[in-house]
PDB file of C-alpha atoms in Angstrom:
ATOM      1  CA  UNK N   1     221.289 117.553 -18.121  1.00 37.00           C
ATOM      2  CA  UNK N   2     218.707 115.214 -19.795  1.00 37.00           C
ATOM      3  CA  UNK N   3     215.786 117.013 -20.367  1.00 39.00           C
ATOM      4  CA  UNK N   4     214.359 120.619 -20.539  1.00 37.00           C
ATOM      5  CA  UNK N   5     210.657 122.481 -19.982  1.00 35.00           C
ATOM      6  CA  UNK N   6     208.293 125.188 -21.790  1.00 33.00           C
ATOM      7  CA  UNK N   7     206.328 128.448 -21.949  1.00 32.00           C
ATOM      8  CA  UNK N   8     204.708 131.671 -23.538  1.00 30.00           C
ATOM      9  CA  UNK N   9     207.151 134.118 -25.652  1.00 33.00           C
ATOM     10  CA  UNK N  10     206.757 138.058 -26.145  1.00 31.00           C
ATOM     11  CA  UNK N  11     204.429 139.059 -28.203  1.00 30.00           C
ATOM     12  CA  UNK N  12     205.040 141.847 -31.047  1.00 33.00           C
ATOM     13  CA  UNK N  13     208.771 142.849 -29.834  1.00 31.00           C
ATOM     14  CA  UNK N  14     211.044 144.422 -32.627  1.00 32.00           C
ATOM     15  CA  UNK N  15     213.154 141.491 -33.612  1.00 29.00           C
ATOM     16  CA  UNK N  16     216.120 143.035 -31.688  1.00 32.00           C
ATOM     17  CA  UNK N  17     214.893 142.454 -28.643  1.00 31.00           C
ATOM     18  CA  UNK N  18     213.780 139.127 -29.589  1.00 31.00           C
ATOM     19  CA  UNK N  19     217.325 137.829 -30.540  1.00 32.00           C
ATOM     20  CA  UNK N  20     219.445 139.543 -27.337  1.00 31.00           C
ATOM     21  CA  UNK N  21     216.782 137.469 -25.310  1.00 35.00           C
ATOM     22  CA  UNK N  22     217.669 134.372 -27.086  1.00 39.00           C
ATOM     23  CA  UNK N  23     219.959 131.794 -25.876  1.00 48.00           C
ATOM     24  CA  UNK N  24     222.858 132.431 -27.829  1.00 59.00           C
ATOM     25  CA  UNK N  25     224.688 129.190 -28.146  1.00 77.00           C
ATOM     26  CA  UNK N  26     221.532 127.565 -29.505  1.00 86.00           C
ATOM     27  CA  UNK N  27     221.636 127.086 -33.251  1.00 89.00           C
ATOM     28  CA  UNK N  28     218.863 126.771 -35.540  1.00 86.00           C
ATOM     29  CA  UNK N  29     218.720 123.306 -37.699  1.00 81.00           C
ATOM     30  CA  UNK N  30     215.251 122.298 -38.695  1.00 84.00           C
ATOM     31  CA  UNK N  31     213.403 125.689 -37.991  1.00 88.00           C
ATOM     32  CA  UNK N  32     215.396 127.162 -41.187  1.00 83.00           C
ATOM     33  CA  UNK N  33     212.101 126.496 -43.271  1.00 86.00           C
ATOM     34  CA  UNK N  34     210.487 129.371 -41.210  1.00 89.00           C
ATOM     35  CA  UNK N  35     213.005 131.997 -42.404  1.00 90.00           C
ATOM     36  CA  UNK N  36     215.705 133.644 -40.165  1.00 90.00           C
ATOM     37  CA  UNK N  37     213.665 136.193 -38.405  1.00 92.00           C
ATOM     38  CA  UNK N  38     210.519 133.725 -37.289  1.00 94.00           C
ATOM     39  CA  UNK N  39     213.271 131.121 -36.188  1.00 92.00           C
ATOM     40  CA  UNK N  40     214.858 133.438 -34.578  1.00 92.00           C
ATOM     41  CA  UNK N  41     211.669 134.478 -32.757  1.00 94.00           C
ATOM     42  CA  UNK N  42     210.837 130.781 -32.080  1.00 94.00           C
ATOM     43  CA  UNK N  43     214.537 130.298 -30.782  1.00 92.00           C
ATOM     44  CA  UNK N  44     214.122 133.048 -28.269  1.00 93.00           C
ATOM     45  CA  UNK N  45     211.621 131.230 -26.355  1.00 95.00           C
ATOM     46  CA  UNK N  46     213.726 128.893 -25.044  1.00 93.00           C
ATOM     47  CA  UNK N  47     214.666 130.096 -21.563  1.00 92.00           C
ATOM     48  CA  UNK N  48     217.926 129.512 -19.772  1.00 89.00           C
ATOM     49  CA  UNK N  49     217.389 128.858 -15.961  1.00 93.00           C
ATOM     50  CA  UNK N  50     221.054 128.525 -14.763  1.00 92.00           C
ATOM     51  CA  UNK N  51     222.012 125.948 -11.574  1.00 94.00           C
ATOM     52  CA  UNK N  52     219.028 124.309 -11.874  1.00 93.00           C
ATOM     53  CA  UNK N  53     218.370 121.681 -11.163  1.00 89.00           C
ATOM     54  CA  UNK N  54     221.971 121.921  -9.505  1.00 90.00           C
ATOM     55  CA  UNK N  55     224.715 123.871 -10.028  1.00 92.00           C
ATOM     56  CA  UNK N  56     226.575 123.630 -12.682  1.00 89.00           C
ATOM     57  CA  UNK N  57     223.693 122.708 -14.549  1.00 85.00           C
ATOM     58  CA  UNK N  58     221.785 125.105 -16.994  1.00 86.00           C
ATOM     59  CA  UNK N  59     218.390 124.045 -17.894  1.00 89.00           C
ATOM     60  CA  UNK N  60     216.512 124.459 -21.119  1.00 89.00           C
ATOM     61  CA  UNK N  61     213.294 125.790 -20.187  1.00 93.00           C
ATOM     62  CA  UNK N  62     210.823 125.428 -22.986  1.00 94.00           C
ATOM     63  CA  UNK N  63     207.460 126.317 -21.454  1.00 95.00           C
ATOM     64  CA  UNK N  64     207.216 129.515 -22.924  1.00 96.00           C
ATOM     65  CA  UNK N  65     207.691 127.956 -26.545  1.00 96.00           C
ATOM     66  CA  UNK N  66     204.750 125.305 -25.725  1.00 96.00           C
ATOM     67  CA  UNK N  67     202.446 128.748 -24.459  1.00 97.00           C
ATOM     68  CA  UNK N  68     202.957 130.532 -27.415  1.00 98.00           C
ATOM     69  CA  UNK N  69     199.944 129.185 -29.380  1.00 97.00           C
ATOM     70  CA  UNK N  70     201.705 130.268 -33.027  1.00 98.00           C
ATOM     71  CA  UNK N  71     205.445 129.368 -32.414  1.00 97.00           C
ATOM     72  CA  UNK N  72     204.007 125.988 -30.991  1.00 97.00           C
ATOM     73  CA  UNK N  73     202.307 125.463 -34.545  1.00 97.00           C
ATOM     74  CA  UNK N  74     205.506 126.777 -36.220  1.00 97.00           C
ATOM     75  CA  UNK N  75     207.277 123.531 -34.175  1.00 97.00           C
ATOM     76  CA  UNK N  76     204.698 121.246 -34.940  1.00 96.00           C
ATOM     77  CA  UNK N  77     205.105 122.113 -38.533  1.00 94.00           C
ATOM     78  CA  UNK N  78     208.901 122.281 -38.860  1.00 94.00           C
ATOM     79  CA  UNK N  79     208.170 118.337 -37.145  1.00 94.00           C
ATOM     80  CA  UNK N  80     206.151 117.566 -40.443  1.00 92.00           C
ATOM     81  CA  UNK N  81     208.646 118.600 -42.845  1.00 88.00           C
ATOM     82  CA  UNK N  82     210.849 116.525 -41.475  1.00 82.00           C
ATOM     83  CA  UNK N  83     208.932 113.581 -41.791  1.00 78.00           C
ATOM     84  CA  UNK N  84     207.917 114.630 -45.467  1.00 70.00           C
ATOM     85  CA  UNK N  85     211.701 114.201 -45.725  1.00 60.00           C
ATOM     86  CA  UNK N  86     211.696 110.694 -44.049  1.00 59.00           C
ATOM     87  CA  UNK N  87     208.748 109.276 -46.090  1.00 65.00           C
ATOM     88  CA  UNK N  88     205.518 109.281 -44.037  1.00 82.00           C
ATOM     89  CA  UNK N  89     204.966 107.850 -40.683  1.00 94.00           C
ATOM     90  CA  UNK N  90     202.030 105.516 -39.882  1.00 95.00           C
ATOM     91  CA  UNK N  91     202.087 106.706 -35.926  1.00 97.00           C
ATOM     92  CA  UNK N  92     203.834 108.721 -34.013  1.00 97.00           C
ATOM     93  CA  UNK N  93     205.027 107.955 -30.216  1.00 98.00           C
ATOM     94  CA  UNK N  94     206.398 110.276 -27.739  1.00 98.00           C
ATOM     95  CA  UNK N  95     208.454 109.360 -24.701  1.00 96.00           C
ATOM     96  CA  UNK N  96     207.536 110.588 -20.867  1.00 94.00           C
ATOM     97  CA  UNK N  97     206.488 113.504 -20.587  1.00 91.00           C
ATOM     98  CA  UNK N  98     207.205 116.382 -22.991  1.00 93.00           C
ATOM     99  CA  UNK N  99     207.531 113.960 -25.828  1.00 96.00           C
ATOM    100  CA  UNK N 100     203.831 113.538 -25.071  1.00 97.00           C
ATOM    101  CA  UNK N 101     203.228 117.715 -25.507  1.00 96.00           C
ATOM    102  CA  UNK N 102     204.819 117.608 -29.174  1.00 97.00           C
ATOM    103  CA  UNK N 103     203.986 114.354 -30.013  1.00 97.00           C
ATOM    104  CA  UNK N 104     199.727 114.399 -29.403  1.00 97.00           C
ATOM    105  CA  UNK N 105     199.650 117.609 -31.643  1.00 97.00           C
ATOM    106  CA  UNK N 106     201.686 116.345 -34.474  1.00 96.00           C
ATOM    107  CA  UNK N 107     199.856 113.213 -34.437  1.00 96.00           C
ATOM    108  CA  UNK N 108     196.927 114.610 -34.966  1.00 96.00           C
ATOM    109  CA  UNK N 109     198.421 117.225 -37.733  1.00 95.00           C
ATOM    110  CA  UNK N 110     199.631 113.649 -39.929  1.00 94.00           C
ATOM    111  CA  UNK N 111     196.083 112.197 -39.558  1.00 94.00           C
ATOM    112  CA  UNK N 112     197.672 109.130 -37.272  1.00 95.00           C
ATOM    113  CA  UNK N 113     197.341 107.947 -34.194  1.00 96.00           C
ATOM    114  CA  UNK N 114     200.024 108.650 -31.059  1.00 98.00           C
ATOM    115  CA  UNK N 115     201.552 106.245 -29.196  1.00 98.00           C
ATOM    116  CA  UNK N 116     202.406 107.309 -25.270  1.00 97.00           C
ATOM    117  CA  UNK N 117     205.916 105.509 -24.236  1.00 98.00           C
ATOM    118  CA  UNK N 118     205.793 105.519 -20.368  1.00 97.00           C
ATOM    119  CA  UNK N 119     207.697 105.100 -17.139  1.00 95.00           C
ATOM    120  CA  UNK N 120     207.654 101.689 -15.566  1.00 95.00           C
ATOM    121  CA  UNK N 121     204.276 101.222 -13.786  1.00 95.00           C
ATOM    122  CA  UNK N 122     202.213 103.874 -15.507  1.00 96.00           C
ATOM    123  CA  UNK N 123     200.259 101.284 -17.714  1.00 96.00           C
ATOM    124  CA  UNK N 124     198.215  99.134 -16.964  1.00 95.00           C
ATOM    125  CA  UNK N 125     199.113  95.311 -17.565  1.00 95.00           C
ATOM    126  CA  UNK N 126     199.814  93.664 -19.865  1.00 97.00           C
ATOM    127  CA  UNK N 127     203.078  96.148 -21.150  1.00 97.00           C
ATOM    128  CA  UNK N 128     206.216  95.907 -23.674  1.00 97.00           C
ATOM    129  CA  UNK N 129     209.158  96.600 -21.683  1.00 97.00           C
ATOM    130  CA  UNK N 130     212.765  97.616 -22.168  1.00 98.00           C
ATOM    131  CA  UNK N 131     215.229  98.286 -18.890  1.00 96.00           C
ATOM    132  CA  UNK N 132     218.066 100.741 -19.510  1.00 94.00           C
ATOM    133  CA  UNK N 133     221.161 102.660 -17.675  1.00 89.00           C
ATOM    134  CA  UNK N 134     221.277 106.219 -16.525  1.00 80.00           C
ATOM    135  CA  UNK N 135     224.375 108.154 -15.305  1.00 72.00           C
ATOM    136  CA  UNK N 136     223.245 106.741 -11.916  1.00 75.00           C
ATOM    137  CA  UNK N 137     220.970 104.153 -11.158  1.00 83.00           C
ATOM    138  CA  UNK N 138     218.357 102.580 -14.001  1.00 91.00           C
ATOM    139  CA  UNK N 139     215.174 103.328 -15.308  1.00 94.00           C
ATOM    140  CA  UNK N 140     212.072 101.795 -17.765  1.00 96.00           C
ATOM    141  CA  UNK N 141     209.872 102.171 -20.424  1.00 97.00           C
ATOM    142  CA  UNK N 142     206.721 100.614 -21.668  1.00 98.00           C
ATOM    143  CA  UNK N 143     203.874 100.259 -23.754  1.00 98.00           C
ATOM    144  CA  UNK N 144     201.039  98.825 -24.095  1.00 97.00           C
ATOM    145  CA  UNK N 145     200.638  94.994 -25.696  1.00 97.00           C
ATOM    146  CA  UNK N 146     198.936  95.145 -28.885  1.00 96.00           C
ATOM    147  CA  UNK N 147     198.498  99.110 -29.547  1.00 96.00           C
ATOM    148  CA  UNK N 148     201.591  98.816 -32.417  1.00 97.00           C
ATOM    149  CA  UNK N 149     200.708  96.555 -35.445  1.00 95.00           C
ATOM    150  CA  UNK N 150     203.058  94.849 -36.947  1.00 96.00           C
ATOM    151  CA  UNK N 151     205.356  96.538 -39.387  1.00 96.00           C
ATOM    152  CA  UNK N 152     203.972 100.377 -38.337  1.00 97.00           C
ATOM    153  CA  UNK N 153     206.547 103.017 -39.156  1.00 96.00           C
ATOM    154  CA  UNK N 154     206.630 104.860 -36.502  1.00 97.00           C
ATOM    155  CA  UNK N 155     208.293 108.426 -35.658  1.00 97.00           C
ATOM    156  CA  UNK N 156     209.788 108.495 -32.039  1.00 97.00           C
ATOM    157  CA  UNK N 157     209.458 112.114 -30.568  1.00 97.00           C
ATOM    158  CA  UNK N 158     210.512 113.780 -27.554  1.00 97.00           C
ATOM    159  CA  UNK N 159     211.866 117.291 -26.702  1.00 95.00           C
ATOM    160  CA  UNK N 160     215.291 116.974 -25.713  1.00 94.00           C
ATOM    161  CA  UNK N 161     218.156 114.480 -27.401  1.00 95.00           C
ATOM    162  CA  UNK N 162     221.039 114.579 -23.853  1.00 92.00           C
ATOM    163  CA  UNK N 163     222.983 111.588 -23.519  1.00 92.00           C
ATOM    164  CA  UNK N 164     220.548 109.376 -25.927  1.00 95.00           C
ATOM    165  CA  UNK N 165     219.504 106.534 -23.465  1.00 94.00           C
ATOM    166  CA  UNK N 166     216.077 107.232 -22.886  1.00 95.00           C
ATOM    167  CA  UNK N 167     215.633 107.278 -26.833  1.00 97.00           C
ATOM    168  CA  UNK N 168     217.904 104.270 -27.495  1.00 97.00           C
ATOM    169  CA  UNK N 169     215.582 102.286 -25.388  1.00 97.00           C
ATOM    170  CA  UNK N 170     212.744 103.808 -26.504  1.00 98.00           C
ATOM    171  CA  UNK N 171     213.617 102.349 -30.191  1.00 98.00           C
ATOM    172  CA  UNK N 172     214.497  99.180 -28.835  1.00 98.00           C
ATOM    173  CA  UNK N 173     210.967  99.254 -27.193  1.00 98.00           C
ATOM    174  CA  UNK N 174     209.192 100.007 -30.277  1.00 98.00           C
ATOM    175  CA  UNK N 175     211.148  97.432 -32.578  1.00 97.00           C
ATOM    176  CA  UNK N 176     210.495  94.319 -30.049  1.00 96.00           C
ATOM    177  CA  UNK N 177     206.848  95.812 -30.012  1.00 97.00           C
ATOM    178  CA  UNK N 178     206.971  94.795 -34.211  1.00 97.00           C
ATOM    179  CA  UNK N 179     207.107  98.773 -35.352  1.00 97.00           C
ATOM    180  CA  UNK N 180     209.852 100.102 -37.837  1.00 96.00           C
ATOM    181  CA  UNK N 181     211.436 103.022 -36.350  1.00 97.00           C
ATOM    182  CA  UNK N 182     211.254 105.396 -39.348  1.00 95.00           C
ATOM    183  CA  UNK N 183     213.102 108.610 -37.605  1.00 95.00           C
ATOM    184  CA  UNK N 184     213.848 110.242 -34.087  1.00 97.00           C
ATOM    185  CA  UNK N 185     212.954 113.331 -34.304  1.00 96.00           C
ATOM    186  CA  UNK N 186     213.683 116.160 -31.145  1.00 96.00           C
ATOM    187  CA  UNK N 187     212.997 120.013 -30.585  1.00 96.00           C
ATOM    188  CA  UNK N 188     216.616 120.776 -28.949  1.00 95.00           C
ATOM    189  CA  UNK N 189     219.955 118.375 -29.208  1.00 95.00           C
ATOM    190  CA  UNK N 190     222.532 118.988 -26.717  1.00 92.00           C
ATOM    191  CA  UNK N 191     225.572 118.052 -28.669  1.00 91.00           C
ATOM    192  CA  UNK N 192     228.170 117.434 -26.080  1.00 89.00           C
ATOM    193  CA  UNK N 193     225.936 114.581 -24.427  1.00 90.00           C
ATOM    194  CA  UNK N 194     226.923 112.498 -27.167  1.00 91.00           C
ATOM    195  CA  UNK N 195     223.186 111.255 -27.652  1.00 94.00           C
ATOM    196  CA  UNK N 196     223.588 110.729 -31.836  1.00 95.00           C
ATOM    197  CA  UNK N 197     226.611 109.274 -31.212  1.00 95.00           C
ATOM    198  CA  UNK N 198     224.409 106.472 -29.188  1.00 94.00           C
ATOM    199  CA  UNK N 199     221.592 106.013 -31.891  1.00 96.00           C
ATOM    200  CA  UNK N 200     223.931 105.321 -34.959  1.00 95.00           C
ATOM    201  CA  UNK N 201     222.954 103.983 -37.730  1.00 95.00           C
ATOM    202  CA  UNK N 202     219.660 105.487 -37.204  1.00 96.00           C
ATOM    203  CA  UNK N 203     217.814 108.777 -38.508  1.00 94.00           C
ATOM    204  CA  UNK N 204     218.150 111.633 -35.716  1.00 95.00           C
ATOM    205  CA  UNK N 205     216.359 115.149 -36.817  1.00 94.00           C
ATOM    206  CA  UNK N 206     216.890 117.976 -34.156  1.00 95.00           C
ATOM    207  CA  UNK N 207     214.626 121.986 -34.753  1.00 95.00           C
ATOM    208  CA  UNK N 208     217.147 123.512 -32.541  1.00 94.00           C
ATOM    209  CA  UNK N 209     220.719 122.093 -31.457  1.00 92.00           C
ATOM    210  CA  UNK N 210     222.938 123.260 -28.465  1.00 90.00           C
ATOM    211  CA  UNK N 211     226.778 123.283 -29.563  1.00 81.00           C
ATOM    212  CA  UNK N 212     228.071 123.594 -26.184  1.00 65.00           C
TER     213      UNK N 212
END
């Protein structure tokens, strides 16, 4: 599985019912700065959806986190401590497409601007581009010429960290564009892809992190 979704949580449950709704193999990593109950809560947004797309798959569905106006804000926050940690970003850049829902709104909560990295043929000409291998097939990713100035430290977000290639590239895009990648920084890693494994050497921050 690559990639996973999002959506609106309960509202004003006793924490018990909060937690047995969670997904239980999903630990909490960068949300420990809200305090165990309020990650907790946060965690429990995250839906499973098993067999989808295809069995045996079991997809991450984090719609109902991205509905929930205050755990969304919680996110976005956790985000900025972990770039206080990094040493300040200059723009932030999300990849296709939920890195563009967490992304925009922590832009705008560091005061910089946000950089969409998109699909082959998205943009319009002239475009950065960087070709890469998936399980089965290949894909793209581009930006724009001359939206990245020289030297920028820029955070690369997105919502899921799976098998790493999509963010690999996505650094590799950034870096020929003249940016310094300061961090990667992702709402759920799915350990067992291997994806930090793939992006060595660099910084990789993950809220939430999937053992299995």
């Amino acid at each position: 599985m690559t990639d996973e979704t999002a959506g609106a949580g309960p509202t004003g449950e006793p924490l018990g019912d909060v937690v047995r709704g969670a997904v239980d193999d999903i630990v909490v990593d960068g949300l420990g700065g809200l305090g165990e109950r309020r990650a907790a809560e946060v965690r429990a947004l995250i839906r499973d959806v098993p067999d989808y797309p295809h069995p045996p798959v079991v997809f991450r569905d984090i719609t109902p986190l991205l509905a929930d106006g205050a755990a969304l804000a919680d996110v976005v926050e956790a985000f900025v401590g972990l770039v206080d940690a990094d040493g300040g970003v200059d723009v932030v850049a999300g990849m296709e497409a939920r890195g563009f829902l967490l992304g925009a709104p922590l832009a705008t909560r560091l005061g910089v601007g946000f950089l969409p990295l998109r699909k082959a043929g998205k943009l319009p000409p002239p475009v950065e581009r960087v070709d890469y291998d998936l399980e089965y097939g290949s894909a793209a990713i581009e930006l724009r010429t001359g939206t990245l100035e020289a030297g920028a430290r820029v955070l690369l977000v997105d919502d899921v960290l799976a098998t790493g290639g999509t963010a690999c590239a996505a650094a590799e895009l950034v870096e020929r564009s003249g940016g310094q990648v300061v961090a990667l920084a992702f709402l759920l890693e799915l350990s067992g892809l291997g994806g930090r494994d793939r992006l060595t050497g660099r910084t990789v921050e993950a809220l939430l992190r999937v053992e299995s």
